[in-house]
Short mmCIF file of C-alpha atoms and ligand atoms in Angstrom, two decimals:
data_model
loop_
_atom_site.label_atom_id
_atom_site.label_comp_id
_atom_site.label_asym_id
_atom_site.label_seq_id
_atom_site.Cartn_x
_atom_site.Cartn_y
_atom_site.Cartn_z
CA MET O 1 83.75 63.74 69.09
CA SER O 2 87.04 61.92 69.56
CA HIS O 3 90.26 63.87 69.81
CA ALA O 4 93.28 63.99 67.52
CA ALA O 5 96.72 63.09 68.93
CA PRO O 6 97.47 65.06 72.11
CA PHE O 7 100.17 67.69 72.54
CA TYR O 8 102.44 68.59 75.43
CA ILE O 9 103.45 72.26 75.51
CA GLY O 10 106.66 73.19 77.28
CA SER O 11 109.85 75.19 77.10
CA GLU O 12 113.43 74.82 78.26
CA ILE O 13 113.04 78.23 79.90
CA TYR O 14 111.44 76.55 82.91
CA ARG O 15 114.73 74.83 83.73
CA LYS O 16 116.20 78.19 84.72
CA PRO O 17 116.09 79.11 88.41
CA ALA O 18 113.13 81.28 89.31
CA PHE O 19 111.44 82.99 92.25
CA GLY O 20 114.60 82.95 94.39
CA LEU O 21 115.44 81.26 97.66
CA ASN O 22 112.82 80.92 100.38
CA HIS O 23 109.92 81.06 97.94
CA PRO O 24 107.49 78.11 97.85
CA LEU O 25 107.96 77.87 94.07
CA ASN O 26 111.72 77.54 94.40
CA ILE O 27 111.37 73.81 93.72
CA VAL O 28 111.86 71.68 90.64
CA ARG O 29 108.49 71.14 88.99
CA HIS O 30 108.32 71.39 85.23
CA ALA O 31 111.84 70.22 84.51
CA ALA O 32 111.20 67.23 86.76
CA VAL O 33 107.99 66.34 84.91
CA LEU O 34 109.87 66.40 81.60
CA ASP O 35 112.77 64.40 83.02
CA LEU O 36 110.44 61.79 84.49
CA LEU O 37 108.52 61.50 81.22
CA GLN O 38 111.78 60.96 79.39
CA MET O 39 112.77 58.20 81.83
CA LEU O 40 109.40 56.56 81.30
CA GLY O 41 109.71 56.91 77.53
CA TRP O 42 106.35 58.66 77.43
CA LEU O 43 107.10 61.82 75.48
CA ASP O 44 108.03 61.60 71.81
CA GLU O 45 109.16 64.47 69.61
CA ASN O 46 105.90 64.58 67.69
CA SER O 47 103.87 65.25 70.82
CA PHE O 48 106.07 67.97 72.29
CA ARG O 49 105.65 71.57 71.16
CA GLU O 50 107.96 74.34 72.29
CA SER O 51 105.98 77.43 73.22
CA GLN O 52 106.82 80.99 72.23
CA PRO O 53 106.54 83.99 74.53
CA ALA O 54 103.42 86.09 74.05
CA SER O 55 104.09 89.39 72.31
CA ILE O 56 103.41 92.70 74.05
CA ASP O 57 100.35 93.17 71.83
CA GLN O 58 99.05 89.77 72.91
CA LEU O 59 99.62 90.54 76.60
CA LEU O 60 97.63 93.76 76.17
CA GLU O 61 94.54 91.75 75.21
CA PHE O 62 94.05 91.28 78.95
CA HIS O 63 96.75 93.12 80.90
CA SER O 64 96.94 96.87 81.24
CA ARG O 65 99.64 98.71 79.33
CA ALA O 66 100.87 100.42 82.48
CA TYR O 67 101.32 97.11 84.30
CA VAL O 68 103.06 95.39 81.38
CA ARG O 69 105.41 98.38 81.04
CA ALA O 70 106.14 98.43 84.77
CA LEU O 71 106.95 94.72 84.76
CA GLN O 72 109.14 95.10 81.69
CA TYR O 73 111.03 97.97 83.28
CA ALA O 74 111.49 96.16 86.59
CA ASN O 75 112.71 93.09 84.72
CA ALA O 76 115.21 95.14 82.67
CA THR O 77 116.61 97.12 85.58
CA GLY O 78 116.35 94.51 88.33
CA ASN O 79 114.75 97.13 90.54
CA VAL O 80 111.29 98.05 91.71
CA ALA O 81 110.58 101.49 93.14
CA PRO O 82 108.41 101.46 96.29
CA ASP O 83 105.39 103.04 94.55
CA ILE O 84 105.60 100.50 91.73
CA ARG O 85 105.89 97.66 94.23
CA GLU O 86 102.84 98.90 96.05
CA ARG O 87 100.78 99.47 92.94
CA TYR O 88 101.63 96.36 90.95
CA GLN O 89 102.59 93.95 93.76
CA VAL O 90 105.87 93.05 92.11
CA GLY O 91 109.13 92.76 94.00
CA THR O 92 107.33 91.52 97.08
CA PHE O 93 107.96 88.30 98.97
CA GLU O 94 104.90 86.81 97.28
CA ASN O 95 105.73 87.93 93.75
CA PRO O 96 109.48 88.45 93.72
CA LEU O 97 111.52 90.02 90.96
CA PHE O 98 114.05 87.53 89.54
CA PRO O 99 116.19 87.41 86.38
CA GLY O 100 114.18 86.24 83.37
CA LEU O 101 110.83 86.92 85.05
CA PHE O 102 109.25 88.76 82.13
CA GLU O 103 110.25 86.18 79.55
CA ARG O 104 109.08 83.32 81.75
CA ALA O 105 105.71 84.92 82.49
CA SER O 106 105.22 85.82 78.81
CA MET O 107 106.18 82.27 77.83
CA THR O 108 103.45 80.87 80.04
CA VAL O 109 100.89 83.10 78.32
CA GLY O 110 102.26 82.15 74.89
CA GLY O 111 101.99 78.50 75.86
CA SER O 112 98.34 78.83 76.78
CA ILE O 113 97.54 80.70 73.56
CA LEU O 114 99.23 77.93 71.55
CA SER O 115 97.42 75.30 73.64
CA ALA O 116 93.98 76.70 72.83
CA GLU O 117 94.88 77.13 69.14
CA LEU O 118 95.87 73.45 68.91
CA ALA O 119 92.90 72.33 71.01
CA SER O 120 90.58 74.19 68.64
CA LYS O 121 91.86 71.89 65.90
CA GLY O 122 90.72 68.85 67.88
CA HIS O 123 93.75 67.98 70.03
CA VAL O 124 93.79 67.61 73.80
CA VAL O 125 96.61 69.86 74.92
CA PHE O 126 98.53 69.64 78.19
CA HIS O 127 100.41 72.74 79.28
CA PRO O 128 101.56 72.08 82.84
CA THR O 129 103.47 75.36 83.20
CA GLY O 130 100.17 77.17 82.68
CA GLY O 131 97.65 77.75 85.43
CA THR O 132 98.66 81.17 86.80
CA HIS O 133 95.04 81.71 87.80
CA HIS O 134 95.54 84.52 90.33
CA GLY O 135 97.12 87.06 87.93
CA ARG O 136 95.18 90.32 87.54
CA SER O 137 94.91 92.59 84.55
CA ASP O 138 96.83 95.31 86.37
CA ARG O 139 98.88 93.57 89.08
CA ALA O 140 100.61 90.40 90.18
CA SER O 141 98.95 88.19 92.77
CA GLY O 142 99.57 84.85 94.45
CA PHE O 143 102.87 83.99 92.68
CA CYS O 144 101.23 84.85 89.32
CA TYR O 145 102.39 87.79 87.19
CA PHE O 146 100.14 87.30 84.17
CA ASN O 147 97.03 85.14 83.91
CA ASP O 148 97.58 82.49 81.24
CA PRO O 149 94.25 80.65 81.74
CA VAL O 150 92.49 83.89 80.74
CA PHE O 151 94.43 83.79 77.47
CA ALA O 152 93.46 80.15 76.84
CA VAL O 153 89.82 81.19 77.22
CA LEU O 154 90.24 84.32 75.04
CA THR O 155 91.95 82.25 72.36
CA PHE O 156 89.07 79.77 72.27
CA LEU O 157 86.63 82.67 71.91
CA ARG O 158 88.69 84.07 69.06
CA GLU O 159 88.83 80.63 67.42
CA ASP O 160 85.05 80.59 67.12
CA SER O 161 83.99 79.08 70.44
CA GLN O 162 80.71 80.65 71.51
CA SER O 163 80.91 79.44 75.07
CA VAL O 164 83.85 78.34 77.23
CA LEU O 165 83.79 76.49 80.56
CA TYR O 166 86.72 76.94 82.94
CA VAL O 167 87.08 74.33 85.69
CA ASP O 168 89.64 74.87 88.46
CA PHE O 169 90.78 72.03 90.76
CA ASP O 170 93.67 73.97 92.36
CA ALA O 171 93.43 74.16 96.17
CA HIS O 172 93.07 77.95 95.90
CA HIS O 173 90.14 79.86 94.44
CA GLY O 174 90.60 80.71 90.75
CA ASP O 175 89.85 84.34 91.52
CA GLY O 176 91.73 85.99 88.65
CA VAL O 177 89.90 83.99 86.00
CA GLU O 178 86.51 84.33 87.69
CA ASP O 179 86.86 88.11 87.90
CA ALA O 180 88.21 88.43 84.36
CA PHE O 181 85.02 86.93 82.92
CA ALA O 182 82.42 87.88 85.52
CA ASP O 183 80.70 90.16 83.02
CA ASP O 184 81.21 87.95 79.97
CA GLU O 185 78.23 85.72 79.41
CA ARG O 186 80.22 83.50 77.04
CA VAL O 187 82.37 82.21 79.89
CA THR O 188 81.38 80.06 82.88
CA THR O 189 83.85 79.43 85.70
CA LEU O 190 83.78 76.70 88.34
CA SER O 191 86.32 76.46 91.14
CA ILE O 192 86.67 73.76 93.79
CA HIS O 193 88.99 75.08 96.48
CA GLU O 194 89.67 74.96 100.19
CA ALA O 195 87.44 77.32 102.18
CA LYS O 196 89.00 79.90 104.52
CA ARG O 197 92.26 79.87 102.63
CA TRP O 198 93.95 82.64 100.66
CA PRO O 199 92.64 84.53 98.63
CA PHE O 200 89.49 84.04 100.82
CA SER O 201 87.16 84.71 97.88
CA GLY O 202 84.99 82.17 96.03
CA THR O 203 82.71 81.71 99.01
CA ARG O 204 79.53 81.51 96.96
CA SER O 205 78.17 80.94 93.48
CA ARG O 206 76.42 83.47 91.23
CA PRO O 207 74.77 81.29 88.61
CA GLU O 208 73.24 84.35 86.92
CA ALA O 209 76.80 85.52 86.18
CA GLY O 210 78.09 82.07 85.22
CA ILE O 211 80.15 81.85 88.41
CA TYR O 212 80.20 78.62 90.41
CA ASN O 213 82.23 77.97 93.54
CA LEU O 214 82.57 74.91 95.73
CA PRO O 215 84.55 76.02 98.79
CA VAL O 216 85.32 72.72 100.53
CA PRO O 217 86.15 72.09 104.20
CA GLN O 218 89.62 70.96 105.24
CA ARG O 219 90.89 67.49 104.36
CA LEU O 220 88.75 66.84 101.31
CA ASN O 221 88.98 63.12 100.48
CA ASP O 222 88.66 61.21 97.20
CA SER O 223 85.09 60.05 97.91
CA GLU O 224 84.00 63.64 98.47
CA PHE O 225 85.78 64.84 95.36
CA GLU O 226 84.13 62.09 93.30
CA PHE O 227 80.77 63.07 94.81
CA LEU O 228 81.33 66.69 93.73
CA MET O 229 82.32 65.57 90.24
CA GLU O 230 79.17 63.48 89.95
CA GLU O 231 76.74 65.91 91.56
CA ALA O 232 78.12 69.30 90.55
CA VAL O 233 80.87 69.33 87.95
CA LEU O 234 79.50 66.91 85.35
CA PRO O 235 75.92 68.22 85.62
CA LEU O 236 77.27 71.76 85.11
CA VAL O 237 79.16 70.64 82.02
CA GLN O 238 75.86 69.34 80.64
CA LYS O 239 73.95 72.44 81.64
CA VAL O 240 76.43 74.98 80.27
CA ASP O 241 76.83 73.10 77.00
CA ALA O 242 80.07 74.96 76.30
CA ASP O 243 82.06 74.25 73.19
CA ALA O 244 85.51 74.44 74.77
CA LEU O 245 87.02 73.52 78.11
CA VAL O 246 89.95 74.93 80.08
CA LEU O 247 91.04 72.93 83.13
CA CYS O 248 93.33 74.29 85.84
CA CYS O 249 94.99 71.34 87.57
CA GLY O 250 97.06 72.81 90.36
CA ALA O 251 98.75 70.04 92.32
CA ASP O 252 98.26 71.64 95.73
CA CYS O 253 95.00 69.72 96.26
CA LEU O 254 96.98 66.48 96.52
CA ALA O 255 97.60 64.83 99.87
CA GLY O 256 101.02 65.89 101.16
CA ASP O 257 101.02 69.43 99.81
CA PRO O 258 102.43 71.87 102.37
CA LEU O 259 100.10 74.74 101.44
CA SER O 260 96.72 73.00 101.78
CA THR O 261 95.10 70.22 103.78
CA MET O 262 93.25 68.63 100.86
CA GLU O 263 93.83 64.88 100.73
CA LEU O 264 93.21 63.84 97.16
CA SER O 265 95.05 61.08 95.32
CA ASN O 266 96.44 61.77 91.89
CA VAL O 267 94.29 58.88 90.58
CA ALA O 268 91.06 60.64 91.63
CA LEU O 269 92.19 63.76 89.77
CA TRP O 270 93.32 61.88 86.66
CA ASP O 271 89.96 60.12 86.59
CA ALA O 272 88.15 63.46 86.86
CA VAL O 273 90.21 65.01 84.07
CA ASP O 274 89.66 61.89 81.92
CA ARG O 275 85.92 62.24 82.35
CA LEU O 276 86.03 65.90 81.36
CA ILE O 277 88.19 65.17 78.33
CA ASP O 278 85.78 62.38 77.35
CA VAL O 279 83.00 64.96 77.00
CA GLY O 280 84.72 65.45 73.65
CA LEU O 281 85.20 69.22 73.59
CA PRO O 282 88.37 71.03 72.58
CA THR O 283 90.24 70.84 75.89
CA VAL O 284 93.27 72.55 77.37
CA VAL O 285 94.68 71.07 80.58
CA LEU O 286 96.84 73.49 82.57
CA GLY O 287 98.89 73.06 85.74
CA GLY O 288 98.73 75.55 88.62
CA GLY O 289 100.04 75.56 92.17
CA GLY O 290 101.75 72.64 93.85
CA TYR O 291 104.46 72.91 96.47
CA ASN O 292 105.46 69.31 97.13
CA PRO O 293 107.88 68.51 94.28
CA TRP O 294 107.27 64.75 94.52
CA THR O 295 103.48 64.86 94.35
CA VAL O 296 103.53 67.60 91.69
CA THR O 297 105.92 65.69 89.45
CA ARG O 298 104.05 62.39 89.74
CA TYR O 299 100.65 64.08 89.21
CA TRP O 300 101.59 65.94 86.05
CA ALA O 301 103.77 63.17 84.58
CA GLY O 302 100.87 60.79 85.16
CA MET O 303 98.42 63.32 83.72
CA TRP O 304 100.34 63.21 80.46
CA GLY O 305 100.47 59.41 80.75
CA ARG O 306 96.68 59.31 80.95
CA ILE O 307 96.17 61.88 78.18
CA SER O 308 98.56 60.05 75.85
CA GLY O 309 97.27 56.58 76.74
CA GLN O 310 100.34 55.05 78.42
CA THR O 311 100.48 51.87 80.50
CA PHE O 312 101.42 52.72 84.07
CA PRO O 313 104.15 50.64 85.74
CA ASP O 314 103.54 49.43 89.33
CA ARG O 315 107.02 50.57 90.19
CA LEU O 316 108.98 53.40 88.57
CA PRO O 317 112.19 52.63 86.65
CA ALA O 318 115.33 52.68 88.86
CA GLU O 319 116.58 55.86 87.17
CA ALA O 320 113.35 57.67 88.05
CA ILE O 321 113.49 56.47 91.66
CA SER O 322 117.05 57.83 92.06
CA TYR O 323 115.93 61.09 90.47
CA LEU O 324 113.00 61.50 92.85
CA ARG O 325 115.19 60.53 95.82
CA ALA O 326 117.59 63.34 94.96
CA MET O 327 114.89 66.04 94.97
CA GLU O 328 114.67 68.46 97.87
CA CYS O 329 112.05 70.71 99.40
CA ASP O 330 112.51 73.12 102.30
CA LEU O 331 108.81 72.99 103.20
CA ILE O 332 108.74 69.23 103.77
CA ASP O 333 110.72 67.41 106.46
CA ASP O 334 112.79 64.46 105.28
CA GLU O 335 110.87 62.04 107.50
CA ASP O 336 107.58 63.14 105.90
CA VAL O 337 108.71 62.13 102.42
CA GLN O 338 106.74 58.97 101.73
CA GLU O 339 108.39 55.99 100.08
CA ALA O 340 105.50 55.76 97.59
CA TRP O 341 106.32 59.29 96.35
CA LEU O 342 109.73 57.98 95.30
CA THR O 343 108.91 54.60 93.84
CA THR O 344 105.44 54.77 92.28
CA LEU O 345 103.44 57.02 90.00
CA ALA O 346 99.86 56.32 91.06
CA ASP O 347 98.76 57.02 94.64
CA SER O 348 96.66 54.60 96.66
CA PRO O 349 93.13 56.03 96.93
CA TYR O 350 92.19 58.26 99.87
CA PRO O 351 88.53 57.36 100.39
CA GLY O 352 86.44 58.61 103.30
CA PRO O 353 82.96 59.59 104.36
CA VAL O 354 81.11 62.24 102.33
CA ARG O 355 80.43 64.88 104.99
CA ASP O 356 77.20 66.84 105.27
CA GLU O 357 79.05 70.08 104.48
CA ILE O 358 79.93 68.61 101.10
CA ARG O 359 76.32 67.62 100.41
CA SER O 360 75.06 71.07 101.33
CA LEU O 361 77.60 72.67 98.98
CA ILE O 362 75.73 71.18 96.06
CA ARG O 363 72.53 72.95 97.04
CA GLN O 364 74.39 76.25 97.52
CA ALA O 365 76.09 75.92 94.14
CA GLU O 366 72.71 75.59 92.49
CA GLY O 367 72.04 79.08 93.80
ZN1 ZN L 1 96.95 76.90 94.54
#
């Protein structure tokens, strides 16, 4: 099956400040992707769809009423009582309370619902503000308040998909999505993530429950990632024979991210996503983590470039270079900002040996 014209789902809401100072997500990500795409001339009006926030009734399809109410109340009052903070993990350093939080989190869910609705009609849909894969039904977790990938999956199931495959390339285990569907035989989840890193789950696969995990050692390189694609991911796609695909493409697996040691190039990831899209299923591509604003912006802008069939320039336009030069990030020292992050879109490859630990992961994943 070939796909109809692709869509980019976004909202101006993501230009508003969020998370507050001293939080790893207090960086420009989504606005920068949109700005860069505009400078490249890669996003036309027909491809862009403004998302709508999910309604309370929609949120309750996965999240508990008590949690949604608590978040709404905290958002309205700007305060979280200690027992509420403890119970729902909101108003913490990890998941801070900030103005507009509820609308923003609901918008991300609404965006993923819209994405799966459009994908069900044959479009490939890119929703880079999605990918809040740690959110729990009854609490916030890992910078995620709701879990929008869960809603993309649920929407596919409602739109007549019998079987959905969720593939997660974020550096962290996609624990919230895995747990949400652990008992649902219609959904298979696969997560490639760095071992021994928060949330410390995803250490093994449970094929009988449709749960696959590839916890990789530090400094995963492009050759190893390609090996895993070839030996684990693509064979699983064949085996599962799903009729819809949700991809979580957190940018924290890229070389240069301050919260992981993975050393992937954006080209290796674009190639992997291309191959998954080429399977021909209704496909939603979400974002996720990513704490280096330069690598995040280039990865997701380039992702849309690949999805929408653009020709990549060797060097970015001058306006884009000045824009990237003006970006800031507290977690990255000025001298560590690479010139290529400012002037190019595609990384040079990061090849390397395929270590034995990677080879043995394949056998483990087969159960
Ligand atoms: Zn992550």
